[in-house]
mmCIF file of C-alpha atoms in Angstrom:
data_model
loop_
_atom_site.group_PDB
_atom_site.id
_atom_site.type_symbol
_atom_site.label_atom_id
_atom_site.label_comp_id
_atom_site.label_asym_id
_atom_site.label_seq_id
_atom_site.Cartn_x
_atom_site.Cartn_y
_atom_site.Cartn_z
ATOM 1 C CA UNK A 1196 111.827 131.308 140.497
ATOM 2 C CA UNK A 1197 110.937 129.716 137.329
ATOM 3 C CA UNK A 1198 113.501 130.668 135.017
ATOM 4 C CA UNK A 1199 116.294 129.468 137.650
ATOM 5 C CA UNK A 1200 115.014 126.287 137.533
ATOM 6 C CA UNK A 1201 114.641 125.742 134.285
ATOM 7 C CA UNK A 1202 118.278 126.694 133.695
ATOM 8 C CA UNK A 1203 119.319 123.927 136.679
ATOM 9 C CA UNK A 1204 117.198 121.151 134.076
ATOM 10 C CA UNK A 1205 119.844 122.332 131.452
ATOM 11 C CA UNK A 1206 122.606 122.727 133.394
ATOM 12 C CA UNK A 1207 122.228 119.072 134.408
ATOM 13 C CA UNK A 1208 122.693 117.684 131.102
ATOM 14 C CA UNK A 1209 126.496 118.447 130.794
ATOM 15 C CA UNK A 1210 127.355 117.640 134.028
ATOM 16 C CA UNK A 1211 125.809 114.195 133.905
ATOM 17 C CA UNK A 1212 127.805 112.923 130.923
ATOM 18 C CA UNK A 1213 130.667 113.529 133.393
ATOM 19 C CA UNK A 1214 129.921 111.936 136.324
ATOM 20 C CA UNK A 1215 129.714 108.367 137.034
ATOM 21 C CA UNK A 1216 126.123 106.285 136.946
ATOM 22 C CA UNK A 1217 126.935 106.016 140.904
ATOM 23 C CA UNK A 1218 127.309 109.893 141.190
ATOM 24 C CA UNK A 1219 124.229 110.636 138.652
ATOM 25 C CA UNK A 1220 121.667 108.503 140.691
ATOM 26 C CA UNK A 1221 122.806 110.344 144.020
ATOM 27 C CA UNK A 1222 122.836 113.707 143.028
ATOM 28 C CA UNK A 1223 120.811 114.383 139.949
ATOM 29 C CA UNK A 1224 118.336 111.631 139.297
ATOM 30 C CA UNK A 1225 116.290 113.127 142.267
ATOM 31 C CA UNK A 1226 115.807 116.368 141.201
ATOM 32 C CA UNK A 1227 115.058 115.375 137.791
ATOM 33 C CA UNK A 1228 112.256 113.287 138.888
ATOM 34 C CA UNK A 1229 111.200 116.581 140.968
ATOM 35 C CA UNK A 1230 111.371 118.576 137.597
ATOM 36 C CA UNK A 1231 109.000 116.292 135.662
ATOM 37 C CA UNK A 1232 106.517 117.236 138.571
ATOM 38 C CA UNK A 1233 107.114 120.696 139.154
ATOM 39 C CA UNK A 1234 103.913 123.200 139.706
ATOM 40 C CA UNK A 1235 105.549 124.854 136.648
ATOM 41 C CA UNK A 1236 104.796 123.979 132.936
ATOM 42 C CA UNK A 1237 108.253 125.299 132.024
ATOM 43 C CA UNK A 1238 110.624 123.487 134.045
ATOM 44 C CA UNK A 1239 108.383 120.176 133.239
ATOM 45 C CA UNK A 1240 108.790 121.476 129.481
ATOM 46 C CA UNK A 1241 113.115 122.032 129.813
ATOM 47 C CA UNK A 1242 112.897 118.191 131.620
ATOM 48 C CA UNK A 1243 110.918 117.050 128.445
ATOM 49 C CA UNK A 1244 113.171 118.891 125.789
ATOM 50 C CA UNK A 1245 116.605 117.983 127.613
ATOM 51 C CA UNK A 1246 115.716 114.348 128.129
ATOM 52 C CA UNK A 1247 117.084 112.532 124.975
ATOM 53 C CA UNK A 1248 120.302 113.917 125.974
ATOM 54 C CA UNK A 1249 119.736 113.086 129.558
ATOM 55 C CA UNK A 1250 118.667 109.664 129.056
ATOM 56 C CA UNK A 1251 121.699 109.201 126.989
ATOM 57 C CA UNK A 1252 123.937 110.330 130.355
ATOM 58 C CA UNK A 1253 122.306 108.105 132.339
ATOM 59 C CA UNK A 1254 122.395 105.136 130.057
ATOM 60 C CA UNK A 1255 119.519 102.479 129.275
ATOM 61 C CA UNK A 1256 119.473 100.885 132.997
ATOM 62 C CA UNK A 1257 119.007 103.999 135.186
ATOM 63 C CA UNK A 1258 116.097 105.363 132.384
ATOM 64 C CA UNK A 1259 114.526 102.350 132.312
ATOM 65 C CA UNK A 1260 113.964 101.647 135.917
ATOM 66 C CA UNK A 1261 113.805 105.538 136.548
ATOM 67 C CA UNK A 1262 113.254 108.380 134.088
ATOM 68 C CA UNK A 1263 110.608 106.712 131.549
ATOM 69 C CA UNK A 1264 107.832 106.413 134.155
ATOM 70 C CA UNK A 1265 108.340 110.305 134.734
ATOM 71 C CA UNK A 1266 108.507 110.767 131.396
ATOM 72 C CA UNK A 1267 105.327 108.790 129.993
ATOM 73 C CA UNK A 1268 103.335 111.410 132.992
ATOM 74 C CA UNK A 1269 104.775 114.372 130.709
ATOM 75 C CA UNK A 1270 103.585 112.830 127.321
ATOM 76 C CA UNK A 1271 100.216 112.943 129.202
ATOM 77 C CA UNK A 1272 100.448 116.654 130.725
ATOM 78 C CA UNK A 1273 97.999 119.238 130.989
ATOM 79 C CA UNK A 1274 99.744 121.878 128.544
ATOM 80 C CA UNK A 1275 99.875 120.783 125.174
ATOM 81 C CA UNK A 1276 103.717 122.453 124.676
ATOM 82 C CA UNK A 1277 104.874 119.779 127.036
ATOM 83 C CA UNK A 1278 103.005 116.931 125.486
ATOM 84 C CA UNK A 1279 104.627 118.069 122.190
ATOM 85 C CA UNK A 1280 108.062 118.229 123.577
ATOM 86 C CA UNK A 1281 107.619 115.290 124.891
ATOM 87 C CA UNK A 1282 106.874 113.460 121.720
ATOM 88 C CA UNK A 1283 109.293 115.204 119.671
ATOM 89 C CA UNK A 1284 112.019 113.860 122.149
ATOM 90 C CA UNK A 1285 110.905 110.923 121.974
ATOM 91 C CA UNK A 1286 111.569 110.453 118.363
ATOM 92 C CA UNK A 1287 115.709 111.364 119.471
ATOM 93 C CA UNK A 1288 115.387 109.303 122.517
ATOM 94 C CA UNK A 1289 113.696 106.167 121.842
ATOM 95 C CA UNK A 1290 116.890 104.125 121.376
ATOM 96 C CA UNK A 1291 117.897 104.996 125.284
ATOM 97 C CA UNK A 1292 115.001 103.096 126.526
ATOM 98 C CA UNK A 1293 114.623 98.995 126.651
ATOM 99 C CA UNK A 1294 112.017 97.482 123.639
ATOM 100 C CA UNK A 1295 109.778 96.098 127.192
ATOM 101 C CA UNK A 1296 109.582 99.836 128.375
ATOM 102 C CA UNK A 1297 108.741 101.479 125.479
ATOM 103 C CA UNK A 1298 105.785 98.349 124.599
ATOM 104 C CA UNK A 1299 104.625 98.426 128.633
ATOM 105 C CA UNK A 1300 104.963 102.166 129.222
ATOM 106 C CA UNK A 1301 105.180 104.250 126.299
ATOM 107 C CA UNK A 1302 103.201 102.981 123.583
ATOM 108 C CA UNK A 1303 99.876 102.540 125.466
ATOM 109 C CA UNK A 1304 100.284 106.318 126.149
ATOM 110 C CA UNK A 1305 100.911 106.976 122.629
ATOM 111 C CA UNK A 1306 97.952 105.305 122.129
ATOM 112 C CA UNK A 1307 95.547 107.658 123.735
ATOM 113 C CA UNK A 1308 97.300 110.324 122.419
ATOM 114 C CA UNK A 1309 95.815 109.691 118.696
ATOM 115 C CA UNK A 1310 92.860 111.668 120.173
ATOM 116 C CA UNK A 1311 94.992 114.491 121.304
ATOM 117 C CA UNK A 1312 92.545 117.765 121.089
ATOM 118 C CA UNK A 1313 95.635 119.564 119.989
ATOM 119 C CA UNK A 1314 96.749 119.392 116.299
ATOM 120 C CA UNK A 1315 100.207 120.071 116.978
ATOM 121 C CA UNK A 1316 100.401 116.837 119.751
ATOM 122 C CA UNK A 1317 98.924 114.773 116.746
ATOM 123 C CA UNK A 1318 101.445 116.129 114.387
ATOM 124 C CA UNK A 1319 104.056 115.565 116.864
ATOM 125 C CA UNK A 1320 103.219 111.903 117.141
ATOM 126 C CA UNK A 1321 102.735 110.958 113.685
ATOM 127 C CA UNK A 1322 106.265 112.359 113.011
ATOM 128 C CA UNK A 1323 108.143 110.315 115.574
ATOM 129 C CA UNK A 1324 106.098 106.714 114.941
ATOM 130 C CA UNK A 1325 109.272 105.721 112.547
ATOM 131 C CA UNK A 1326 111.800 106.694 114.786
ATOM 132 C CA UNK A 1327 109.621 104.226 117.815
ATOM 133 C CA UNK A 1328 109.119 101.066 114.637
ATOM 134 C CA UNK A 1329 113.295 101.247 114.399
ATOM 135 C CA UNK A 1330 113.037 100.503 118.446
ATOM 136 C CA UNK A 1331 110.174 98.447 118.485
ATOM 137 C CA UNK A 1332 110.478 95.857 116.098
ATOM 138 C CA UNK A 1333 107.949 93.972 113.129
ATOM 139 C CA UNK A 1334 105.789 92.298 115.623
ATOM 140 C CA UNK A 1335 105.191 95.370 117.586
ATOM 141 C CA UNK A 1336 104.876 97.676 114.687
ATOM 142 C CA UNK A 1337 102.372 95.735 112.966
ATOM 143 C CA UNK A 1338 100.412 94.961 115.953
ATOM 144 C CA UNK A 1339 100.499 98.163 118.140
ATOM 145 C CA UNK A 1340 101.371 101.235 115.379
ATOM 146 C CA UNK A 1341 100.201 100.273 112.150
ATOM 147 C CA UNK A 1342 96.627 100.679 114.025
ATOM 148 C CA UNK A 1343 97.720 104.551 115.031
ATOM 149 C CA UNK A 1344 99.215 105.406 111.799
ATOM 150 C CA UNK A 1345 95.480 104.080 110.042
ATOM 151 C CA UNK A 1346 93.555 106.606 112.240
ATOM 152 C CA UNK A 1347 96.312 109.342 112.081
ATOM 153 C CA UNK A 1348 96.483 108.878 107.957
ATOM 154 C CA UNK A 1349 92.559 109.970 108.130
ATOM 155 C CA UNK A 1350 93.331 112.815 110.463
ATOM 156 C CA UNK A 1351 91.720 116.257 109.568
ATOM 157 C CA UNK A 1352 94.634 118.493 110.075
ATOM 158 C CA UNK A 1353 97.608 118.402 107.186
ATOM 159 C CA UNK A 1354 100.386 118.228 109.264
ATOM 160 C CA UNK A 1355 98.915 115.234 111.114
ATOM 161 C CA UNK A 1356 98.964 113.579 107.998
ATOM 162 C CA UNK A 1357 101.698 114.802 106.372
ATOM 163 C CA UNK A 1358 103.780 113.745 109.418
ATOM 164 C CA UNK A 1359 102.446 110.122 108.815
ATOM 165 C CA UNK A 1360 103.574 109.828 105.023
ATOM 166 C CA UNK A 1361 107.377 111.011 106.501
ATOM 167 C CA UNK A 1362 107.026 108.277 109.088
ATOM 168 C CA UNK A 1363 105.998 105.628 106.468
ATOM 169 C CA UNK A 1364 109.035 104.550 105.166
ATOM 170 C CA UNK A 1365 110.705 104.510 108.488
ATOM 171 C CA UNK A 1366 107.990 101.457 109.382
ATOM 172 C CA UNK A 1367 107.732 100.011 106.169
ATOM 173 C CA UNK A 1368 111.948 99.098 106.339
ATOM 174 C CA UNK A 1369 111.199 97.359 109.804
ATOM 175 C CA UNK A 1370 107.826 95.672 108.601
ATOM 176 C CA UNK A 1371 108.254 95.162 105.269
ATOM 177 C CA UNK A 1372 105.315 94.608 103.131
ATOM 178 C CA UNK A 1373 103.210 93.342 105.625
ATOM 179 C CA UNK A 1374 102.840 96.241 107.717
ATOM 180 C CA UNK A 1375 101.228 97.894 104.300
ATOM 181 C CA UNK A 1376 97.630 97.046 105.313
ATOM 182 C CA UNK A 1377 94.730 97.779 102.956
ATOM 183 C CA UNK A 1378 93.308 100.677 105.395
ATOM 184 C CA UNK A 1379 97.387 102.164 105.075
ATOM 185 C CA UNK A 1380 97.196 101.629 101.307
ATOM 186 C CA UNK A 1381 93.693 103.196 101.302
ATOM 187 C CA UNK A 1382 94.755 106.169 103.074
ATOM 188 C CA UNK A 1383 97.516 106.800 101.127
ATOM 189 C CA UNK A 1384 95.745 106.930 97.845
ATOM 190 C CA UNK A 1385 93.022 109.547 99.283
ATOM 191 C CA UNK A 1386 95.829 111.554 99.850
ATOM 192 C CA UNK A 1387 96.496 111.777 96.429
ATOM 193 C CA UNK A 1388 93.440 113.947 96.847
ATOM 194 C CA UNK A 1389 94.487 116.065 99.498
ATOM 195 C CA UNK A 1390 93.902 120.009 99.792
ATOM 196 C CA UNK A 1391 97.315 120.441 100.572
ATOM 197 C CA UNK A 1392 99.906 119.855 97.500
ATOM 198 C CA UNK A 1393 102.637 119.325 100.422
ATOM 199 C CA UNK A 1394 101.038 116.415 101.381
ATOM 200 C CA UNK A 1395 100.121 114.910 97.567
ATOM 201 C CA UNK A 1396 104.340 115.484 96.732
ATOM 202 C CA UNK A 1397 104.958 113.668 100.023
ATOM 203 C CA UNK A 1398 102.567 111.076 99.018
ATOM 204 C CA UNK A 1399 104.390 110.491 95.238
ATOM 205 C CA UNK A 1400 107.995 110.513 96.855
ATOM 206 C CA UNK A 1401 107.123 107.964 99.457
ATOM 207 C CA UNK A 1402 105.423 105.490 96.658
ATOM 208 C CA UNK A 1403 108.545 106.129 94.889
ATOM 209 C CA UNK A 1404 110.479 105.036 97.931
ATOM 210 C CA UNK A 1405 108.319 102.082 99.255
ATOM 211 C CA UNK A 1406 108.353 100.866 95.336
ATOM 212 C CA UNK A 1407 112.271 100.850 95.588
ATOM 213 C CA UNK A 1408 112.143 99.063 98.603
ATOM 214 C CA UNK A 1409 109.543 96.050 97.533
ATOM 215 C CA UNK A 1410 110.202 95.829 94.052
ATOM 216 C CA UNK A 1411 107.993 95.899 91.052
ATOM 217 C CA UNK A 1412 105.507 93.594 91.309
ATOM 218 C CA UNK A 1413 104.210 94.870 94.672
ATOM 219 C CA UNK A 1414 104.502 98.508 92.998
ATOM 220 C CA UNK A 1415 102.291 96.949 90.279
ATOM 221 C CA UNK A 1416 99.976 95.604 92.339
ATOM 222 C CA UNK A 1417 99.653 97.960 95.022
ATOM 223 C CA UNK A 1418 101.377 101.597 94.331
ATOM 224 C CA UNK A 1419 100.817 101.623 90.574
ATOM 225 C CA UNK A 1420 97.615 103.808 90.744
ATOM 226 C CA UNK A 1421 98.554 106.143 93.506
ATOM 227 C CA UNK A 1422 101.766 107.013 92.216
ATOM 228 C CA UNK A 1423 100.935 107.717 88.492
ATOM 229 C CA UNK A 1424 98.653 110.761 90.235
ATOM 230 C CA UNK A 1425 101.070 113.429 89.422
ATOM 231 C CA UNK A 1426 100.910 113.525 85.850
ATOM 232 C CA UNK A 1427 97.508 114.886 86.641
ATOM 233 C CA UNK A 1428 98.167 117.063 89.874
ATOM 234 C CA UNK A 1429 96.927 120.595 89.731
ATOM 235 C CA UNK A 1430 100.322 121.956 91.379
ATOM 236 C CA UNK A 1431 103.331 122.218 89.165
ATOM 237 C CA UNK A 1432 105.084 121.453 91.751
ATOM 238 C CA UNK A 1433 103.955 117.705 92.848
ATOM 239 C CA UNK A 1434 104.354 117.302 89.164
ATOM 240 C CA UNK A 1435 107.735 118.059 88.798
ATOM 241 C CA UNK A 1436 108.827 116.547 91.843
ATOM 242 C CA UNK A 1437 106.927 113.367 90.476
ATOM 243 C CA UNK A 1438 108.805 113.562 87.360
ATOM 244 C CA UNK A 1439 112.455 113.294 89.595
ATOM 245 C CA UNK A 1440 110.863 110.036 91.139
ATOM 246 C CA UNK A 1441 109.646 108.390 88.119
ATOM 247 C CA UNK A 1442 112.934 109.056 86.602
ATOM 248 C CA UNK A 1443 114.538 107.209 89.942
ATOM 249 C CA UNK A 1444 111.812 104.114 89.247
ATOM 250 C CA UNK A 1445 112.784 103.887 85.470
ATOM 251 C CA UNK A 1446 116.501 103.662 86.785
ATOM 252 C CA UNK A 1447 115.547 100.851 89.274
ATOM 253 C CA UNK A 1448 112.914 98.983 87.202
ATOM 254 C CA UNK A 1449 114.248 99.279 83.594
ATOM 255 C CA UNK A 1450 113.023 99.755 80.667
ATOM 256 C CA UNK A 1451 110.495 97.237 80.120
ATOM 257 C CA UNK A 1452 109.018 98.217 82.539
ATOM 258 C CA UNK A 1453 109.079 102.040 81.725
ATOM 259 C CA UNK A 1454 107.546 100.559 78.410
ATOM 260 C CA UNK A 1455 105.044 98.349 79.342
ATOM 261 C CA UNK A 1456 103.645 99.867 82.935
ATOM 262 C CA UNK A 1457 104.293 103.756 82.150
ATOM 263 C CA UNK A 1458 104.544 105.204 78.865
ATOM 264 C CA UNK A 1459 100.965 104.207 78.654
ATOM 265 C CA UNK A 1460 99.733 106.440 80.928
ATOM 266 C CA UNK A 1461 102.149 109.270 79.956
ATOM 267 C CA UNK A 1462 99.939 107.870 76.402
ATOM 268 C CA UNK A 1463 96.541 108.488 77.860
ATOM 269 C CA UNK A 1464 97.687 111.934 79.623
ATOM 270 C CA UNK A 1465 98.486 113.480 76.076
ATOM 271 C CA UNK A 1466 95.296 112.271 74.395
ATOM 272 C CA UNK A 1467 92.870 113.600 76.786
ATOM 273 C CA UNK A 1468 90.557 115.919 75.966
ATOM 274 C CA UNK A 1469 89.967 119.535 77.221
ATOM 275 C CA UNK A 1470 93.032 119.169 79.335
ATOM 276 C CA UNK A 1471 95.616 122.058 79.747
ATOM 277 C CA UNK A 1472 99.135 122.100 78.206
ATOM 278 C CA UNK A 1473 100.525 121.942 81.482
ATOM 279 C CA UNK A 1474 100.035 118.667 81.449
ATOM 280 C CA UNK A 1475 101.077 117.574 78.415
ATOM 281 C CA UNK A 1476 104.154 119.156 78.964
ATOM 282 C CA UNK A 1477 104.768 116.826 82.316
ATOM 283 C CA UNK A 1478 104.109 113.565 79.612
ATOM 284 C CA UNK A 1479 106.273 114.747 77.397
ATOM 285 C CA UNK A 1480 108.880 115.591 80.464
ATOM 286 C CA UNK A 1481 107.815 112.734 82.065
ATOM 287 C CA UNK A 1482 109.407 110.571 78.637
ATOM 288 C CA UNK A 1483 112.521 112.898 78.557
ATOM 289 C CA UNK A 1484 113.077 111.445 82.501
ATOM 290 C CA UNK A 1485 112.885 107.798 81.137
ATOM 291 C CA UNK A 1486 115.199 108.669 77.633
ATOM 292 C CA UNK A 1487 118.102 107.185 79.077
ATOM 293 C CA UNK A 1488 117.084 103.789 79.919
ATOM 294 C CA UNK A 1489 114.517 103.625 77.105
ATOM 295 C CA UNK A 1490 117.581 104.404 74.600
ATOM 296 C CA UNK A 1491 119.514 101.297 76.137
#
């Protein structure tokens, strides 16, 4: 039956934190290799849902040279629920597994998976690529997932890309500025277009973020445009939430800058023309944000 083997998969995982690494590759290991090939698309799913807390049992040596081969075949399986699963523990596992693994093994894998027919997979993946950059290191980043998060920024479904914009600032702390190509930055202002207000507030908070982390002069040169978006965003919303980020800027960058980079544009927002009072209302909030540091 089925069920009873899916309940042996979790069953395992308590038992191996108690028994030795001696004990775990003679008793379990075998039939949790069996259950990432089973005829049945639920036991392989419990095998890819239980193993970040399986891999942690069996520690880095026995997953390396055992349980990641198994596990890369699941990130490629027929049913898209295990594919998923797969990539979702990935993002909790990814610190069990050696940097040469996850480069040789995982990551070309992940690769292919970009043109996943199922939006969910693609969601999946984009989600957990700053959780892999935190394993992986700059040179890897830049070279092998910087090129997967440029494709995955252009994706058509909103969760694809709204799981990129999360991952960004997981990658950009590894990389630094460097791993901010001009495709990345490209993407990142369309999305200040997007259909989906979820995605345009996840755009403004993580300009806000990546501005924090690389200071002012990149922000002018790079994020200035894209982040200044909300004062015009159609959903009250991405404006508001805009309004809590600028204030967090104006606390990091000052008030020369708030003067001579910002209150401009909150200038330009009031004086246009045949534009609701919405609007002006997020200028004039927009200044209120900024009143402390402008009154020092």
């Amino acid at each position: 039956q089925d069920q009873i083997r899916v309940l042996c998969i979790s069953s395992l995982v308590p038992l191996a934190k108690y028994l030795s690494k001696e004990d775990n590759q003679r008793h379990i290991l075998t039939v949790l290799l069996a259950a990432g090939e089973d005829k049945s698309w639920q036991v392989r799913l419990a095998f890819a849902k239980n193993f970040p807390d399986l891999a942690r049992s069996f520690g880095k040596e026995i997953t390396d040279n055992n349980l990641v081969a198994k596990f890369s075949l699941l990130m490629k399986d027929v049913e898209a629920d295990v594919r998923r699963a797969s990539l979702i523990s990935l993002k909790d596992c990814v610190q069990s597994v050696s940097p040469d693994k996850i480069n040789s093994i995982l990551l070309p894998t992940l690769n292919t998976m970009v043109q996943d027919s199922v939006a969910q997979v693609r969601a999946a993946l984009s989600d957990s690529l700053g959780s892999i950059a935190e394993a992986c290191g700059k040179d890897v980043t830049k070279e092998r997932l910087i090129p997967m998060m440029s494709d995955l920024i252009k994706d058509d479904n909103h969760e694809v890309r709204h799981g990129v914009i999360k991952s960004l600032m997981g990658i950009a702390k590894i990389g630094g500025p460097d791993v901010m190509t001009p495709n990345l930055l490209s993407g990142l202002s369309n999305l200040t277009q997007d259909g989906q207000w979820r995605v345009r507030m996840a755009v403004i908070a993580v300009t806000a973020q990546l501005s924090k982390e690389f200071g002012r002069d990149y922000y002018a040169k790079n994020l200035d445009m894209i982040f200044s978006k909300f004062l015009s965003d159609m959903a009250a919303a991405v404006r508001e939430n805009g309004i809590e980020q600028l204030k967090i800027l104006a606390n990091e960058f000052k008030a020369e800058w708030a003067i001579h980079s910002f209150i401009p544009k909150i200038i330009e927002t009031i004086n246009k023309e045949k534009q609701g009072y919405l609007y002006r209302m997020t200028a004039l909030s927009s200044i209120l944000a900024m009143i402390d540091i402008l009154s020092k």
